[in-house]
Short mmCIF file of C-alpha atoms and ligand atoms in Angstrom, two decimals:
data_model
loop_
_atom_site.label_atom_id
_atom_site.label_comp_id
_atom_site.label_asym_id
_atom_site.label_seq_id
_atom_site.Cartn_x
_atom_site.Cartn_y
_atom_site.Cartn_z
CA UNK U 156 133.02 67.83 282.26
CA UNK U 157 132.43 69.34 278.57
CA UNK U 158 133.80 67.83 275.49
CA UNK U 159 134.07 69.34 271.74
CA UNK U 160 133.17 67.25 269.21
CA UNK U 161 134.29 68.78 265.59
CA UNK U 162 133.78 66.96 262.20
CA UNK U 163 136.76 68.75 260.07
CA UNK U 164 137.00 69.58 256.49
CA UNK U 165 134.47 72.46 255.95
CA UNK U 166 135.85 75.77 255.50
CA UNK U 167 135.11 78.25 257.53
CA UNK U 168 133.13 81.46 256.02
CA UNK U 169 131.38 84.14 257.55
CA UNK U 170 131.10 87.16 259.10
CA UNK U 171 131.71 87.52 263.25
CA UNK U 172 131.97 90.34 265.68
CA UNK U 173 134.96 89.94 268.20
CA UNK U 174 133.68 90.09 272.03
CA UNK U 175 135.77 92.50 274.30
CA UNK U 176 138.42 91.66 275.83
CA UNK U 177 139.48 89.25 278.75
CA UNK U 178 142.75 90.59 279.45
CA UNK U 179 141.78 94.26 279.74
CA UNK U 180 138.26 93.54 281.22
CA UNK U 181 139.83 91.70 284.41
CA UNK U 182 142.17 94.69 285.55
CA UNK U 183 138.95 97.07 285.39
CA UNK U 184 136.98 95.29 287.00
CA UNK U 185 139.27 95.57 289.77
CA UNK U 186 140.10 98.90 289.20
CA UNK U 187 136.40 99.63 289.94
CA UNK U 188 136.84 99.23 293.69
CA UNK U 189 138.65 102.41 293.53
CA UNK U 190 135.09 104.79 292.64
CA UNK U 191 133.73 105.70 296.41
CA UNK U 192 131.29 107.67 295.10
CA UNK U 193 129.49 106.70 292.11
CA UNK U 194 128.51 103.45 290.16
CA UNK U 195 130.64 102.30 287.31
CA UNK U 196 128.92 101.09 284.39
CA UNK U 197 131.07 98.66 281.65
CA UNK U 198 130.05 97.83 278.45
CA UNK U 199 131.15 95.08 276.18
CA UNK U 200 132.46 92.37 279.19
CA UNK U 201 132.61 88.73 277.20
CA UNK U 202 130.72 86.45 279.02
CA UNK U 203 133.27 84.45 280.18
CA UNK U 204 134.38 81.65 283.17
CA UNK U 205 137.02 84.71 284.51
CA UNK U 206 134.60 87.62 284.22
CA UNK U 207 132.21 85.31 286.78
CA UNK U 208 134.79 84.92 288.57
CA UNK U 209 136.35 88.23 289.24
CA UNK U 210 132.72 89.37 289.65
CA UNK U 211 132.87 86.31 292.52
CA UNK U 212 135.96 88.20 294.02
CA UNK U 213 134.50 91.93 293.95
CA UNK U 214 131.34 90.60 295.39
CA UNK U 215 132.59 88.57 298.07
CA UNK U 216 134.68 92.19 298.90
CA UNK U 217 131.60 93.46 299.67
CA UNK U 218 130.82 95.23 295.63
CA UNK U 219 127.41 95.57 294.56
CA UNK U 220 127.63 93.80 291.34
CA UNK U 221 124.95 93.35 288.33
CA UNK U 222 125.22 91.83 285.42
CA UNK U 223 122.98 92.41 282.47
CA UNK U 224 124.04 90.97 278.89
CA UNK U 225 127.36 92.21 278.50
CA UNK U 226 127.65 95.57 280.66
CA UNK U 227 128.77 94.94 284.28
CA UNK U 228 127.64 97.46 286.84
CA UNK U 229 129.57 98.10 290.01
CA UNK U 230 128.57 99.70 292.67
CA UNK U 231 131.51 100.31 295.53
CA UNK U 232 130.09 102.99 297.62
CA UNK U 233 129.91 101.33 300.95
CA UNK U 234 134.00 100.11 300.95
CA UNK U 235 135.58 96.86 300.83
CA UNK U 236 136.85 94.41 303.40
CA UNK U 237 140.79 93.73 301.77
CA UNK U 238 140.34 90.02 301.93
CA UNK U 239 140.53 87.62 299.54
CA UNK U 240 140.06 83.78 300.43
CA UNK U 241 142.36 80.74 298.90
CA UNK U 242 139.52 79.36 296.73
CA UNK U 243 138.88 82.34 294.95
CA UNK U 244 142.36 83.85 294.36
CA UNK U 245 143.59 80.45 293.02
CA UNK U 246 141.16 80.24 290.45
CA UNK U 247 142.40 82.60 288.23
CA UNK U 248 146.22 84.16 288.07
CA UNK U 249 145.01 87.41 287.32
CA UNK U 250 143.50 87.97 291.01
CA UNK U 251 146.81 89.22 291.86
CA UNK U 252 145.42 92.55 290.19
CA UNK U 253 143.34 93.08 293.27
CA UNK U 254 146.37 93.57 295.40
CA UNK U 255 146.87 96.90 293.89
CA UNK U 256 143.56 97.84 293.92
CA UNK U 257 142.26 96.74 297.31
CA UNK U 258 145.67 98.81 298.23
CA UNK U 259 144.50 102.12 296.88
CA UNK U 260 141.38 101.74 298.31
CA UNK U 261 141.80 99.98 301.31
CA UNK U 262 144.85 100.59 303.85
CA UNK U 263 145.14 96.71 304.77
CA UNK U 264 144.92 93.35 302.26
CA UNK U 265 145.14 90.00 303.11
CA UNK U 266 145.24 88.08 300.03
CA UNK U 267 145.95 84.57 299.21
CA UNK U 268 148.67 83.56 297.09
CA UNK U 269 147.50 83.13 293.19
CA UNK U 270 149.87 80.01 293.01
CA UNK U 271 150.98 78.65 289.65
CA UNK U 272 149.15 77.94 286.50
CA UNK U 273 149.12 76.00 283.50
CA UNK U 274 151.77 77.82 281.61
CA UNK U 275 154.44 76.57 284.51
CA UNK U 276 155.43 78.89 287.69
CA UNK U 277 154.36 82.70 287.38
CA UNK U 278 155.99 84.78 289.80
CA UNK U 279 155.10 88.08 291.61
CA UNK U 280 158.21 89.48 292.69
CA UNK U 281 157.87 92.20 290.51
CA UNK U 282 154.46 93.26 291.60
CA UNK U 283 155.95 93.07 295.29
CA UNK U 284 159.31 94.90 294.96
CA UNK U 285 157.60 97.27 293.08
CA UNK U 286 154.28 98.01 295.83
CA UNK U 287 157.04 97.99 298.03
CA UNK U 288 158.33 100.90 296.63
CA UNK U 289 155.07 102.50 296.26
CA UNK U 290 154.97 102.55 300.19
CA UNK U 291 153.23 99.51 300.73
CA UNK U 292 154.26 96.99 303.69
CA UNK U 293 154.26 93.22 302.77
CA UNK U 294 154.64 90.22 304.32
CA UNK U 295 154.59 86.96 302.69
CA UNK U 296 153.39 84.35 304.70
CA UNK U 297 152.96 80.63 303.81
CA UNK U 298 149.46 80.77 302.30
CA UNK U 299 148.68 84.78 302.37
CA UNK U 300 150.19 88.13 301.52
CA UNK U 301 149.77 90.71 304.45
CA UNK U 302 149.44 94.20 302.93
CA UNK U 303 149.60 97.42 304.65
CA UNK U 304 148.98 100.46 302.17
CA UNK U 305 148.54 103.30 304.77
CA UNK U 306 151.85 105.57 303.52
CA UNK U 307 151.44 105.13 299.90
CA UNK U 308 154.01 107.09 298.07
CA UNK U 309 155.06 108.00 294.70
CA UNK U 310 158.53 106.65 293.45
CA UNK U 311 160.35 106.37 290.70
CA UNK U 312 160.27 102.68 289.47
CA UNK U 313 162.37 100.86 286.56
CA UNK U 314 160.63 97.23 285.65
CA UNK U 315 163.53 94.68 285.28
CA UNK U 316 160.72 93.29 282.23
CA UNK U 317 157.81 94.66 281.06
CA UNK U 318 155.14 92.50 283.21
CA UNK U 319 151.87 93.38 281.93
CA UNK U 320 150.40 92.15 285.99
CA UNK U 321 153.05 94.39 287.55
CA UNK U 322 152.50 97.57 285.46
CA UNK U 323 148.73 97.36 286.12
CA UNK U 324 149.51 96.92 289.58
CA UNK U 325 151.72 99.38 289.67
CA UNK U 326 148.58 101.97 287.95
CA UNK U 327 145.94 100.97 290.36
CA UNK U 328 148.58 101.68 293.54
CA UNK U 329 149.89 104.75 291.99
CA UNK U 330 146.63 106.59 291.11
CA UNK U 331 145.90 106.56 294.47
CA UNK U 332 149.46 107.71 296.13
CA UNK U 333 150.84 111.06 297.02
CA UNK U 334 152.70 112.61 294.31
CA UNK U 335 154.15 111.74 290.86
CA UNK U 336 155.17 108.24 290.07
CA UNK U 337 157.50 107.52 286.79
CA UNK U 338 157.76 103.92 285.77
CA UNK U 339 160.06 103.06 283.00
CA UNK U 340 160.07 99.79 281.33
CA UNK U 341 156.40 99.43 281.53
CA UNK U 342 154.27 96.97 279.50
CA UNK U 343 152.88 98.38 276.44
CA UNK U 344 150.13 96.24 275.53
CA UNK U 345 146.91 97.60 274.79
CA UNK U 346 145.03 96.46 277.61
CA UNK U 347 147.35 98.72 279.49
CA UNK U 348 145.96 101.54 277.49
CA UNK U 349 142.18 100.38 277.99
CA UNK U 350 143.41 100.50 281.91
CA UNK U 351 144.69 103.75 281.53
CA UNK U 352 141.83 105.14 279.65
CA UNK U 353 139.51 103.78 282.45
CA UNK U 354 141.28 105.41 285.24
CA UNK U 355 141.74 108.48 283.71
CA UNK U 356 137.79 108.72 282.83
CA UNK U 357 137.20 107.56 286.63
CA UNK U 358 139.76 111.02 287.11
CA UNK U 359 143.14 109.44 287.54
CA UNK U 360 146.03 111.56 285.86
CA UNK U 361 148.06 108.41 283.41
CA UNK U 362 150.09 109.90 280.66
CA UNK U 363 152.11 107.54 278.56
CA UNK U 364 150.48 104.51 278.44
CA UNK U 365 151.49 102.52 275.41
CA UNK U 366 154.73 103.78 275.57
CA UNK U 367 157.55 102.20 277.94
CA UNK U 368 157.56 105.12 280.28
CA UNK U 369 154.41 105.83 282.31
CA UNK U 370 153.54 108.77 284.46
CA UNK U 371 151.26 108.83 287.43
CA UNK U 372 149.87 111.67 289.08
CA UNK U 373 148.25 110.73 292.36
CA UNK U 374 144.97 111.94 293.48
CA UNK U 375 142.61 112.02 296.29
CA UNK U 376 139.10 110.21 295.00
CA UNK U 377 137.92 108.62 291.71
CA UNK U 378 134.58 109.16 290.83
CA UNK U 379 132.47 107.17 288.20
CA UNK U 380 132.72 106.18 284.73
CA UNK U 381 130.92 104.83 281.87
CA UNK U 382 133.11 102.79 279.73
CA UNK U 383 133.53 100.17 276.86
CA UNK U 384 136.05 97.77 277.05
CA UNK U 385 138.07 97.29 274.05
CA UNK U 386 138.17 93.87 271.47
CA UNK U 387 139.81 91.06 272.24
CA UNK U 388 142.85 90.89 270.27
CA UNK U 389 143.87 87.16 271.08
CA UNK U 390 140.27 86.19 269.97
CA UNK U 391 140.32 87.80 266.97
CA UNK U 392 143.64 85.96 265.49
CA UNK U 393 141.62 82.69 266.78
CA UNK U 394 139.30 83.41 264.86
CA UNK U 395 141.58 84.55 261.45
CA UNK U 396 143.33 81.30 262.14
CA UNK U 397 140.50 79.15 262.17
CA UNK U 398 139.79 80.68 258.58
CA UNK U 399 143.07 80.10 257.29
CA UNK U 400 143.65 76.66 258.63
CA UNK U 401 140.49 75.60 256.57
CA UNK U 402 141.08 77.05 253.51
CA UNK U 403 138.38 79.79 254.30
CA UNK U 404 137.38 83.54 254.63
CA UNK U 405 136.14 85.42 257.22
CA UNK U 406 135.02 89.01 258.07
CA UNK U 407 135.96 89.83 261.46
CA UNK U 408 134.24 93.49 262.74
CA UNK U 409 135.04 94.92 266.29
CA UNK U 410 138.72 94.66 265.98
CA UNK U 411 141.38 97.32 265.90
CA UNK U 412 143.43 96.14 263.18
CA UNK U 413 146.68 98.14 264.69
CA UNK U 414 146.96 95.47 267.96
CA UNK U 415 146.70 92.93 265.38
CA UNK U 416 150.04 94.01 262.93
CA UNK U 417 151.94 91.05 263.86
CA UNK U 418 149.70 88.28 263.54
CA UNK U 419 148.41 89.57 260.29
CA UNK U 420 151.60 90.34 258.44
CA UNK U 421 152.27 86.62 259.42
CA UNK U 422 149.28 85.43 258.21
CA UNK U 423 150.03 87.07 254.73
CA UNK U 424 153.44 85.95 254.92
CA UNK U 425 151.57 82.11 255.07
CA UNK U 426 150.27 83.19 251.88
CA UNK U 427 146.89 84.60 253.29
CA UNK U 428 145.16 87.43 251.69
CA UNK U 429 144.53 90.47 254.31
CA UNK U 430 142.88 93.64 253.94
CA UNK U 431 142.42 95.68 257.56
CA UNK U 432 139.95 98.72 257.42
CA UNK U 433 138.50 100.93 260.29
CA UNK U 434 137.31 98.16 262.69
CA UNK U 435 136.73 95.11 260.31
CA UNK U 436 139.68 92.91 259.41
CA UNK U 437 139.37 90.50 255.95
CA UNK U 438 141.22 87.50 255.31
CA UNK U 439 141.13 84.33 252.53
CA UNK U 440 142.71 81.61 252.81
CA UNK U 441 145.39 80.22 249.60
CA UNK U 442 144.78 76.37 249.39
CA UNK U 443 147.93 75.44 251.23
CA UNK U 444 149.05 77.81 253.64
CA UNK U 445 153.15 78.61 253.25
CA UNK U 446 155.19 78.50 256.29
CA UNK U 447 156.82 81.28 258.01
CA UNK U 448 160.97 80.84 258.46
CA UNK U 449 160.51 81.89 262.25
CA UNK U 450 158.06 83.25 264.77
CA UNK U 451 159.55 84.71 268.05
CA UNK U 452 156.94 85.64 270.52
CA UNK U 453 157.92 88.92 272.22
CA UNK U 454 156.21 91.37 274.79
CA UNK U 455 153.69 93.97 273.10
CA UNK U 456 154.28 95.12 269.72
CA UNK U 457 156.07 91.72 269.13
CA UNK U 458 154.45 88.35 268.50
CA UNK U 459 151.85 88.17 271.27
CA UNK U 460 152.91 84.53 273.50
CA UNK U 461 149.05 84.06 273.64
CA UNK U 462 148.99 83.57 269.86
CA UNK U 463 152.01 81.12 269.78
CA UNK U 464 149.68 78.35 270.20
CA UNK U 465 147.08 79.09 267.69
CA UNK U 466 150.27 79.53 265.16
CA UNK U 467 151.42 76.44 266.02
CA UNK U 468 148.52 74.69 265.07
CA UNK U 469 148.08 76.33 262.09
CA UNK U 470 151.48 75.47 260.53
CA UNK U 471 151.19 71.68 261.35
CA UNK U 472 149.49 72.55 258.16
CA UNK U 473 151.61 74.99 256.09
CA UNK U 474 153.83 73.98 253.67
CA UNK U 475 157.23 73.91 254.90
CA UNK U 476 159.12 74.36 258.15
CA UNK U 477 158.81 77.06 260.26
CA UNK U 478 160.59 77.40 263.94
CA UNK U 479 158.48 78.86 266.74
CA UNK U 480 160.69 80.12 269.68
CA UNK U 481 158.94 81.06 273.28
CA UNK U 482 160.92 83.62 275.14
CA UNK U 483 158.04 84.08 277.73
CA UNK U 484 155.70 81.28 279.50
CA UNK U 485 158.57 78.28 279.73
CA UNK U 486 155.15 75.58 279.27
CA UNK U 487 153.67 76.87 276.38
CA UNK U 488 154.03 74.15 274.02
CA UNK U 489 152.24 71.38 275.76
CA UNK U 490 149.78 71.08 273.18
CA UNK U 491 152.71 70.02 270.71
CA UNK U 492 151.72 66.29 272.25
CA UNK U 493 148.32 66.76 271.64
CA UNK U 494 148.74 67.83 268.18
CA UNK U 495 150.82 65.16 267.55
CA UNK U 496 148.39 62.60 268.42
CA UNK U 497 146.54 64.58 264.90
CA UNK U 498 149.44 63.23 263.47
CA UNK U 499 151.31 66.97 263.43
CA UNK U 500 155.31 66.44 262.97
CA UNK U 501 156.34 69.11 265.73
CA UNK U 502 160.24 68.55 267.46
CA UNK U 503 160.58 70.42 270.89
CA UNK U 504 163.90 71.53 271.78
CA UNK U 505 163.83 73.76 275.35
CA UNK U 506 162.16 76.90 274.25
CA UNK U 507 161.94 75.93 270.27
CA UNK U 508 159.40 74.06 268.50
CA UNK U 509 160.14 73.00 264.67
CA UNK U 510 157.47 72.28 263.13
CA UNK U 511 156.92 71.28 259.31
CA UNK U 512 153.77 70.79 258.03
CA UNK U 513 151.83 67.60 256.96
CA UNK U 514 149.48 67.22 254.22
CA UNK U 515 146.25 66.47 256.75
CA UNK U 516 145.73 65.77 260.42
CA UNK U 517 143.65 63.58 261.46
CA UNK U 518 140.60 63.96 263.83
CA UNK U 519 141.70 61.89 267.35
CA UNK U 520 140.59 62.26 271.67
CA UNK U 521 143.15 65.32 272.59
CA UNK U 522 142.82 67.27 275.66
CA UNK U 523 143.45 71.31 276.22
CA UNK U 524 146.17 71.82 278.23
CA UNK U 525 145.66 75.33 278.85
CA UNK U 526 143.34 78.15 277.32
CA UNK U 527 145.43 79.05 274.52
CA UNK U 528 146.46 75.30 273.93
CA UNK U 529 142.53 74.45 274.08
CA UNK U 530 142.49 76.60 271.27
CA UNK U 531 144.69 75.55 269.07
CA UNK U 532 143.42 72.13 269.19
CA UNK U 533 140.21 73.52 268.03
CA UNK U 534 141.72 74.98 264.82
CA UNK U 535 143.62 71.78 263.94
CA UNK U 536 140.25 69.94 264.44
CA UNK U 537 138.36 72.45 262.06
CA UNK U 538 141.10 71.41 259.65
CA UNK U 539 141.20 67.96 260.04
CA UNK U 540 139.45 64.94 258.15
CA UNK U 541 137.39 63.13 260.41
CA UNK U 542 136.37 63.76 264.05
CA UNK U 543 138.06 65.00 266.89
CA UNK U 544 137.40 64.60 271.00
CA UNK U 545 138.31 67.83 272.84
CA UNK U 546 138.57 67.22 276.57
CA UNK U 547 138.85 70.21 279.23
CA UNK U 548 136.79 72.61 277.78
CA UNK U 549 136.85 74.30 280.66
CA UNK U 550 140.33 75.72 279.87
CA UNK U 551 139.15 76.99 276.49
CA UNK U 552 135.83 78.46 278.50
CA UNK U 553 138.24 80.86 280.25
CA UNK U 554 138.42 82.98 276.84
CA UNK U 555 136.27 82.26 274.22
CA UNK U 556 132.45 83.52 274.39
CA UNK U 557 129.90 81.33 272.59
CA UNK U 558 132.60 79.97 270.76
CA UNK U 559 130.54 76.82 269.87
CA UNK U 560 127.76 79.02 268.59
CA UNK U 561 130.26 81.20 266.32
CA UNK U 562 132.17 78.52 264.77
CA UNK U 563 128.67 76.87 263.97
CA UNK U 564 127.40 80.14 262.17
CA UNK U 565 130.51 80.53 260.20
CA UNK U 566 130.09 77.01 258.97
CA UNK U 567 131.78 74.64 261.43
CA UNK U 568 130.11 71.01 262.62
CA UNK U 569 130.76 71.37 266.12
CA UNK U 570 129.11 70.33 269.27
CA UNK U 571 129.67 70.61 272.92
CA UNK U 572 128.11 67.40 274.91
C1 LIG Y 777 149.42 88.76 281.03
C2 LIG Y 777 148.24 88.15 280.34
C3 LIG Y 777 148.63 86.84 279.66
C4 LIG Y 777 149.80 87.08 278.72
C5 LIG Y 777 150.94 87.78 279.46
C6 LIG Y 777 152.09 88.15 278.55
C7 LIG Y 777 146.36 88.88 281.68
C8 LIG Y 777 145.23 88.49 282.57
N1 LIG Y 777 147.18 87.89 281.31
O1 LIG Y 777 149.83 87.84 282.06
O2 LIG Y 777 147.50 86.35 278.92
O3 LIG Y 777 150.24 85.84 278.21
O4 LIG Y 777 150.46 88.98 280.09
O5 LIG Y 777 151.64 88.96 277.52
O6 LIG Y 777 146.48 90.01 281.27
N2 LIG Y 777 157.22 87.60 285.66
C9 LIG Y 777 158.12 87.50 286.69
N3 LIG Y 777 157.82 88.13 287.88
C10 LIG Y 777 156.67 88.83 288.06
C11 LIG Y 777 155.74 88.93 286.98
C12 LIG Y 777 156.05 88.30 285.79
O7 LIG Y 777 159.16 86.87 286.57
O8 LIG Y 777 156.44 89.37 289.15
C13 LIG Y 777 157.53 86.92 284.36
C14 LIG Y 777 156.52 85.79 284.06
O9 LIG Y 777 156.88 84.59 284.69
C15 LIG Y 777 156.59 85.71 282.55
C16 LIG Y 777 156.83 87.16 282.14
O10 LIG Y 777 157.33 87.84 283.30
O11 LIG Y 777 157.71 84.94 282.16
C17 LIG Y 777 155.58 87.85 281.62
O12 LIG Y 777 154.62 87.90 282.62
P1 LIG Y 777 153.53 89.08 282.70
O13 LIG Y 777 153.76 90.06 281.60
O14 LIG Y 777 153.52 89.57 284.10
O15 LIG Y 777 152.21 88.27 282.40
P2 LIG Y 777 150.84 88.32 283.20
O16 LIG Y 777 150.52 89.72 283.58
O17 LIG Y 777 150.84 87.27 284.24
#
């Protein structure tokens, strides 16, 4: 097993170009199993522990997969087999994705159950009332889903919450079915969009994505695309808060400053200085970074819950007190204990963390909890004086591409042994 070692205390300067994103990469990849006659070509897939293993998933379906660099080819012509074993599905939560997809392709799934994760229980009833509805039969067995997608069928749909899993789902089934499909209440993140935008250049008819109301127009075959996948948003604010934690400045390019708006106006409300043009996003650091009154994480355009963490960190720091409330993943603060051990002052009340900030953390062993968690602990350990132990890299390895070799250009003393 990996460990991080990081020596804190130098800033962090440089220049760095944000890899594309996990989130929106995982959905199309999946969504590639719907092309029967062509070979979709991606550009821009992060070289992450996920990617290899949703490539795992699409080639044990029976996908022609290649890898070269960063573009992902996929070739799908000869059809899939709808199963997906145990092992694979419960190594990443996001493999529920493929239920959608092996149902617009396929008429029959058998899929494991994802199971929980780190960030506490994660149900799919949504995803299942909502195929349902679509036309699709399910059973739920002990260990497996049983799906039967031969009547797909448009519907009209209202999410009880915006799931970002169950609108994708909900696209990939859709696409596929007879008819027009309305969903209101949709997620409105952008890796929705960068869904959309894929389907519709494989020939699927999406209008509204980005907006809480999506329409679907079925149709009979997608055909290839050539596609890029868009920046990774949560990277990119690990990356700004790595800078700011350290008193530093960094250039980040291959952004879209727009998904960003929340984390930056924070950022400047900590006393950062910002400036956002075309793709490239600019920030210095003040000396001592000013804490925020509150920070309430929110579905898509509100404060992303994947940042929470990295925020966290960062104002163990600021000056002041700052609450942090999380109103979406109920085990989201469990590197609060970790941070602590740095000698962070951070009080946990159910879904609340108060934290006010300390003059220095110090470097001590911690552990990542979770990817996000992992993280954070990094940027409290570029901050810190002295050295600090990070254990379970392999969380952190879910999300961050040559993230030891970045933070080591832009000035850090990190190693990975
Ligand atoms: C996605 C992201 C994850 C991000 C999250 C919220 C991917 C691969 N992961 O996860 O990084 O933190 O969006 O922005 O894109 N819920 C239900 N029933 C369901 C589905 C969800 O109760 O059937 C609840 C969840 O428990 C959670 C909330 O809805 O409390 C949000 O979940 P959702 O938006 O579905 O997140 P994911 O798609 O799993």
């Amino acid at each position: 097993m990996s460990k991080l070692i990081i020596r804190g205390g130098t800033p962090i300067r440089g220049k760095l170009a944000v890899h594309g994103a996990k989130n929106a990469v995982l959905p199309i990849l999946a969504a590639s199993v719907l092309c029967d006659n062509g070979v979709n070509v991606i550009h821009n897939c992060p070289n992450l522990r996920d990617v290899t293993i949703t490539v795992e998933i699409l080639r044990y379906l029976g996908v022609r997969v290649i890898r070269t660099g960063n573009t992902i080819t996929i070739d799908a012509r000869k059809g899939i087999h709808g199963h997906i074993p145990q092992y694979l599905m419960q190594e990443l939560r996001s493999s529920i994705i493929f239920m959608g997809a092996i149902a617009a392709r396929n008429h029959k799934a058998k899929i494991s159950m994802p199971g929980g994760c780190e960030l506490g229980p994660r149900p799919i009833d949504l995803h299942i009332k909502a195929l349902r509805e679509l036309g699709c039969d399910i059973k739920e067995k002990t260990d497996y889903l049983y799906v039967n997608s031969r009547h797909l069928k448009s519907a009209a749909l209202t999410l009880p919450f915006p799931s970002v899993g169950a609108t994708e789902n909900i696209m990939l089934a859709a696409c596929r079915a007879d008819g027009m499909t309305v969903v209101e209440n949709v997620a409105k993140e952008p890796e929705i969009v960068d869904l959309a935008n894929f389907l519709n250049a494989m020939g699927a008819k999406i209008r509204g994505a980005g907006t809480s109301r999506i329409e679907i127009e079925g149709v009979k075959h997608l055909h290839a695309a050539d596609y890029t996948i868009m920046p990774d948003r949560i990277a990119a604010i690990t990356y700004l808060c790595c800078a700011a934690a350290t008193g530093g400045s960094i250039e980040l390019t291959h952004t879209v400053p727009e998904h960003l708006e929340t984390a930056l106006s924070l950022l400047a409300q900590c006393g950062c200085r910002i400036e956002a043009r075309d793709s490239t996003v600019y920030l210095q650091a003040p000396k001592r970074l000013s804490a925020p009154s509150e920070i309430v994480t929110a579905p898509y355009p509100g404060f992303p819950t994947d940042a929470q963490s990295l925020f966290l960190a960062l104002l163990t720091l600021a000056d002041g007190t700052s609450v942090i409330r999380e109103t979406i993943f109920e085990s989201r603060f469990r590197p609060a204990a970790e941070l602590a051990k740095m000698g962070a002052s951070i009080a946990l009340c159910q879904n609340c963390a108060t934290v006010t900030g300390v003059a220095t953390l110090q470097g001590a062993p911690v552990a990542a909890t979770d990817l996000r968690g992992g993280a954070a602990l990094v940027i409290a350990a570029l901050a810190a004086n002295g050295t600090t132990e990070i254990d379970n890299v392999c969380y952190i390895d879910r999300g961050y591409e040559s993230l030891t070799e970045n933070l080591t250009l832009l000035g850090a003393d990190i190693k990975r042994i």
